[in-house]
PDB file of C-alpha atoms in Angstrom:
ATOM      1  CA  ARG A   1     140.473 130.525 102.537  1.00 49.00           C
ATOM      2  CA  TYR A   2     143.073 132.427 103.620  1.00 52.00           C
ATOM      3  CA  SER A   3     144.165 136.067 102.127  1.00 58.00           C
ATOM      4  CA  ARG A   4     147.732 136.321 100.374  1.00 60.00           C
ATOM      5  CA  MET A   5     148.514 138.696 103.393  1.00 53.00           C
ATOM      6  CA  THR A   6     147.324 136.227 106.366  1.00 57.00           C
ATOM      7  CA  LEU A   7     149.287 132.645 103.962  1.00 60.00           C
ATOM      8  CA  LYS A   8     152.234 135.468 104.220  1.00 61.00           C
ATOM      9  CA  LEU A   9     152.561 136.364 107.707  1.00 59.00           C
ATOM     10  CA  SER A  10     152.024 132.605 109.251  1.00 62.00           C
ATOM     11  CA  ILE A  11     155.574 131.997 106.631  1.00 67.00           C
ATOM     12  CA  TYR A  12     157.196 134.953 107.872  1.00 60.00           C
ATOM     13  CA  LEU A  13     156.047 134.238 111.904  1.00 59.00           C
ATOM     14  CA  ALA A  14     157.219 130.500 110.889  1.00 59.00           C
ATOM     15  CA  LEU A  15     160.208 131.436 109.308  1.00 54.00           C
ATOM     16  CA  CYS A  16     161.311 133.755 112.779  1.00 55.00           C
ATOM     17  CA  ALA A  17     160.871 130.510 115.158  1.00 51.00           C
ATOM     18  CA  LEU A  18     162.498 128.755 112.713  1.00 48.00           C
ATOM     19  CA  LEU A  19     165.689 130.821 112.878  1.00 46.00           C
ATOM     20  CA  GLY A  20     165.131 132.347 115.977  1.00 45.00           C
ATOM     21  CA  VAL A  21     165.586 136.168 114.837  1.00 43.00           C
ATOM     22  CA  GLY A  22     167.102 137.784 117.266  1.00 36.00           C
ATOM     23  CA  ALA A  23     165.995 141.250 117.623  1.00 34.00           C
ATOM     24  CA  LEU A  24     162.303 141.144 116.497  1.00 40.00           C
ATOM     25  CA  SER A  25     160.436 139.890 118.465  1.00 41.00           C
ATOM     26  CA  CYS A  26     157.652 137.718 116.403  1.00 43.00           C
ATOM     27  CA  SER A  27     154.720 137.045 118.922  1.00 42.00           C
ATOM     28  CA  ALA A  28     151.886 137.813 116.830  1.00 41.00           C
ATOM     29  CA  HIS A  29     148.910 140.176 117.788  1.00 39.00           C
ATOM     30  CA  GLY A  30     145.381 139.617 116.582  1.00 50.00           C
ATOM     31  CA  GLN A  31     146.995 140.075 112.754  1.00 70.00           C
ATOM     32  CA  GLY A  32     149.497 141.961 113.669  1.00 85.00           C
ATOM     33  CA  VAL A  33     153.643 140.644 114.756  1.00 89.00           C
ATOM     34  CA  GLY A  34     154.896 142.340 117.779  1.00 92.00           C
ATOM     35  CA  CYS A  35     158.441 143.930 117.686  1.00 91.00           C
ATOM     36  CA  ASP A  36     160.961 145.879 119.682  1.00 93.00           C
ATOM     37  CA  VAL A  37     161.499 149.416 118.615  1.00 94.00           C
ATOM     38  CA  VAL A  38     165.061 149.564 118.762  1.00 93.00           C
ATOM     39  CA  SER A  39     165.590 152.957 117.652  1.00 93.00           C
ATOM     40  CA  ILE A  40     163.610 155.762 115.785  1.00 94.00           C
ATOM     41  CA  HIS A  41     165.087 157.693 113.033  1.00 93.00           C
ATOM     42  CA  ASP A  42     162.545 160.537 112.862  1.00 94.00           C
ATOM     43  CA  GLY A  43     158.698 161.474 113.251  1.00 93.00           C
ATOM     44  CA  ASP A  44     157.616 158.334 110.498  1.00 95.00           C
ATOM     45  CA  SER A  45     159.901 155.590 110.978  1.00 96.00           C
ATOM     46  CA  ILE A  46     161.244 153.066 113.764  1.00 96.00           C
ATOM     47  CA  ARG A  47     163.490 150.743 113.885  1.00 95.00           C
ATOM     48  CA  CYS A  48     162.638 146.916 115.271  1.00 93.00           C
ATOM     49  CA  GLY A  49     165.639 145.034 115.317  1.00 89.00           C
ATOM     50  CA  SER A  50     166.827 145.053 111.773  1.00 91.00           C
ATOM     51  CA  GLU A  51     163.638 145.484 110.453  1.00 94.00           C
ATOM     52  CA  ARG A  52     162.899 149.303 109.019  1.00 95.00           C
ATOM     53  CA  ILE A  53     159.534 150.672 109.831  1.00 96.00           C
ATOM     54  CA  ARG A  54     157.145 153.368 107.965  1.00 96.00           C
ATOM     55  CA  ILE A  55     154.051 154.563 110.076  1.00 97.00           C
ATOM     56  CA  ALA A  56     150.829 153.837 107.241  1.00 95.00           C
ATOM     57  CA  ALA A  57     149.355 156.965 105.387  1.00 94.00           C
ATOM     58  CA  LEU A  58     151.878 159.750 108.554  1.00 95.00           C
ATOM     59  CA  ASP A  59     153.589 162.308 107.304  1.00 94.00           C
ATOM     60  CA  CYS A  60     155.593 164.510 109.416  1.00 95.00           C
ATOM     61  CA  ALA A  61     158.133 167.052 108.563  1.00 94.00           C
ATOM     62  CA  GLU A  62     162.066 165.911 107.529  1.00 93.00           C
ATOM     63  CA  LEU A  63     164.221 166.464 111.028  1.00 92.00           C
ATOM     64  CA  ASN A  64     165.852 169.361 108.974  1.00 93.00           C
ATOM     65  CA  GLN A  65     162.588 170.602 107.550  1.00 94.00           C
ATOM     66  CA  PRO A  66     160.853 173.203 110.865  1.00 94.00           C
ATOM     67  CA  GLY A  67     159.174 170.590 113.418  1.00 93.00           C
ATOM     68  CA  GLY A  68     160.937 167.604 112.352  1.00 93.00           C
ATOM     69  CA  LYS A  69     163.013 167.393 115.588  1.00 95.00           C
ATOM     70  CA  GLU A  70     160.010 167.537 117.752  1.00 96.00           C
ATOM     71  CA  ALA A  71     158.181 164.946 115.623  1.00 96.00           C
ATOM     72  CA  ARG A  72     161.022 162.789 116.471  1.00 95.00           C
ATOM     73  CA  GLU A  73     160.595 164.082 119.681  1.00 96.00           C
ATOM     74  CA  ALA A  74     157.237 162.956 119.687  1.00 96.00           C
ATOM     75  CA  LEU A  75     157.539 159.792 118.479  1.00 96.00           C
ATOM     76  CA  GLU A  76     160.271 159.057 121.280  1.00 95.00           C
ATOM     77  CA  ARG A  77     157.526 159.959 124.139  1.00 93.00           C
ATOM     78  CA  LEU A  78     155.258 156.815 122.413  1.00 93.00           C
ATOM     79  CA  LEU A  79     157.414 154.255 121.684  1.00 93.00           C
ATOM     80  CA  ARG A  80     161.140 154.027 123.243  1.00 82.00           C
ATOM     81  CA  GLY A  81     161.993 151.493 124.252  1.00 81.00           C
ATOM     82  CA  SER A  82     159.010 149.407 123.882  1.00 89.00           C
ATOM     83  CA  THR A  83     156.936 146.992 122.337  1.00 93.00           C
ATOM     84  CA  VAL A  84     154.787 147.713 119.263  1.00 95.00           C
ATOM     85  CA  THR A  85     152.600 146.030 117.379  1.00 95.00           C
ATOM     86  CA  LEU A  86     152.581 145.778 113.419  1.00 95.00           C
ATOM     87  CA  LYS A  87     150.038 145.180 110.685  1.00 95.00           C
ATOM     88  CA  PRO A  88     151.704 145.287 107.540  1.00 94.00           C
ATOM     89  CA  ILE A  89     150.176 147.334 104.149  1.00 92.00           C
ATOM     90  CA  PRO A  90     150.736 145.636 100.969  1.00 90.00           C
ATOM     91  CA  GLN A  91     152.316 148.388  98.594  1.00 88.00           C
ATOM     92  CA  GLN A  92     152.145 148.212  94.254  1.00 81.00           C
ATOM     93  CA  ILE A  93     155.943 148.259  93.693  1.00 75.00           C
ATOM     94  CA  ARG A  94     156.744 146.461  91.096  1.00 72.00           C
ATOM     95  CA  GLN A  95     160.168 145.508  92.407  1.00 75.00           C
ATOM     96  CA  ASN A  96     161.383 145.289  95.913  1.00 77.00           C
ATOM     97  CA  HIS A  97     164.445 146.882  96.947  1.00 85.00           C
ATOM     98  CA  PRO A  98     167.299 144.854  98.209  1.00 86.00           C
ATOM     99  CA  ARG A  99     167.089 146.196 101.748  1.00 87.00           C
ATOM    100  CA  CYS A 100     163.689 144.410 101.996  1.00 88.00           C
ATOM    101  CA  LEU A 101     162.779 141.988 104.956  1.00 88.00           C
ATOM    102  CA  ARG A 102     158.999 141.352 103.540  1.00 88.00           C
ATOM    103  CA  PRO A 103     158.325 141.136  99.916  1.00 88.00           C
ATOM    104  CA  GLY A 104     155.336 143.352  98.788  1.00 90.00           C
ATOM    105  CA  PHE A 105     155.407 145.398 102.298  1.00 92.00           C
ATOM    106  CA  CYS A 106     157.448 147.806 101.460  1.00 93.00           C
ATOM    107  CA  ASP A 107     157.750 151.325 100.162  1.00 93.00           C
ATOM    108  CA  LYS A 108     160.843 152.835  97.843  1.00 91.00           C
ATOM    109  CA  PHE A 109     163.409 153.022  99.624  1.00 92.00           C
ATOM    110  CA  GLY A 110     162.399 149.142 101.174  1.00 92.00           C
ATOM    111  CA  ARG A 111     161.072 149.737 104.002  1.00 94.00           C
ATOM    112  CA  THR A 112     158.310 148.119 106.227  1.00 95.00           C
ATOM    113  CA  VAL A 113     154.973 149.741 105.236  1.00 95.00           C
ATOM    114  CA  ALA A 114     152.589 149.217 108.318  1.00 95.00           C
ATOM    115  CA  ARG A 115     150.509 150.740 110.856  1.00 95.00           C
ATOM    116  CA  VAL A 116     151.810 150.697 114.863  1.00 96.00           C
ATOM    117  CA  TYR A 117     150.260 150.659 117.666  1.00 96.00           C
ATOM    118  CA  ALA A 118     151.682 150.881 121.130  1.00 94.00           C
ATOM    119  CA  GLY A 119     148.638 148.905 123.233  1.00 91.00           C
ATOM    120  CA  PRO A 120     145.687 149.375 121.469  1.00 92.00           C
ATOM    121  CA  ARG A 121     145.625 152.505 120.641  1.00 92.00           C
ATOM    122  CA  ASP A 122     146.887 153.512 116.892  1.00 95.00           C
ATOM    123  CA  VAL A 123     150.233 155.698 116.594  1.00 96.00           C
ATOM    124  CA  ALA A 124     149.347 157.177 113.465  1.00 96.00           C
ATOM    125  CA  ARG A 125     146.612 158.298 114.801  1.00 96.00           C
ATOM    126  CA  ARG A 126     148.315 159.755 118.342  1.00 95.00           C
ATOM    127  CA  LEU A 127     150.619 162.150 116.457  1.00 96.00           C
ATOM    128  CA  ILE A 128     148.305 163.578 113.874  1.00 96.00           C
ATOM    129  CA  ALA A 129     145.438 164.489 116.730  1.00 95.00           C
ATOM    130  CA  SER A 130     148.958 166.232 119.059  1.00 94.00           C
ATOM    131  CA  GLY A 131     149.344 168.455 115.273  1.00 94.00           C
ATOM    132  CA  THR A 132     152.685 167.235 115.175  1.00 94.00           C
ATOM    133  CA  CYS A 133     152.106 165.260 112.341  1.00 95.00           C
ATOM    134  CA  ARG A 134     149.148 164.943 109.268  1.00 95.00           C
ATOM    135  CA  GLU A 135     147.516 161.929 107.607  1.00 94.00           C
ATOM    136  CA  TYR A 136     149.169 161.325 104.463  1.00 93.00           C
ATOM    137  CA  CYS A 137     146.215 162.000 101.641  1.00 90.00           C
ATOM    138  CA  ARG A 138     147.562 160.669  99.354  1.00 86.00           C
ATOM    139  CA  PHE A 139     148.174 156.975 100.698  1.00 85.00           C
ATOM    140  CA  SER A 140     145.173 157.079 102.813  1.00 88.00           C
ATOM    141  CA  ARG A 141     142.450 157.869 100.857  1.00 86.00           C
ATOM    142  CA  SER A 142     140.592 154.545  99.123  1.00 85.00           C
ATOM    143  CA  ARG A 143     136.765 154.087  97.992  1.00 84.00           C
ATOM    144  CA  GLU A 144     135.914 152.868 101.603  1.00 88.00           C
ATOM    145  CA  GLN A 145     137.185 156.191 103.128  1.00 88.00           C
ATOM    146  CA  PRO A 146     137.712 159.265 100.403  1.00 88.00           C
ATOM    147  CA  THR A 147     138.259 161.559 103.335  1.00 90.00           C
ATOM    148  CA  GLY A 148     141.685 159.293 104.845  1.00 88.00           C
ATOM    149  CA  LYS A 149     141.982 156.752 107.322  1.00 90.00           C
ATOM    150  CA  TYR A 150     141.711 159.420 110.200  1.00 90.00           C
ATOM    151  CA  GLY A 151     139.215 161.240 108.273  1.00 89.00           C
ATOM    152  CA  THR A 152     141.783 164.664 108.139  1.00 91.00           C
ATOM    153  CA  CYS A 153     141.657 164.608 104.356  1.00 89.00           C
ATOM    154  CA  GLY A 154     139.382 167.073 103.168  1.00 82.00           C
TER     155      GLY A 154
END
């Protein structure tokens, strides 16, 4: 029996194949989806094709705050022009934003919330370990992981 997320991902990949989605690469990588990074918005948001991505469990300074430009530059060094693997995270939002391309996986701004991997490396883990960003504990904790996915939520 397939989970809801697996079913949604299968439907998404089938639609990508049928529609020929341009700049967004729709190849499957394990349980994730490969995509070409076309721009970096800030330290925790990227764009893959026409899809806006919010890196899950990561909290970086905004561009107009101290450390914001440094966070974006660090993410650019990691991802600029590369192909990454996205593992979308289901969201508990009552109504999806009109710009949401993956209903059920978007935040209130219409960005797909996903774990992002550059090769085998978790991008959020690298930015947290470097001290550039911090773990977003509000969204990272669970019963199974009370100190967060990256263990920094004391």
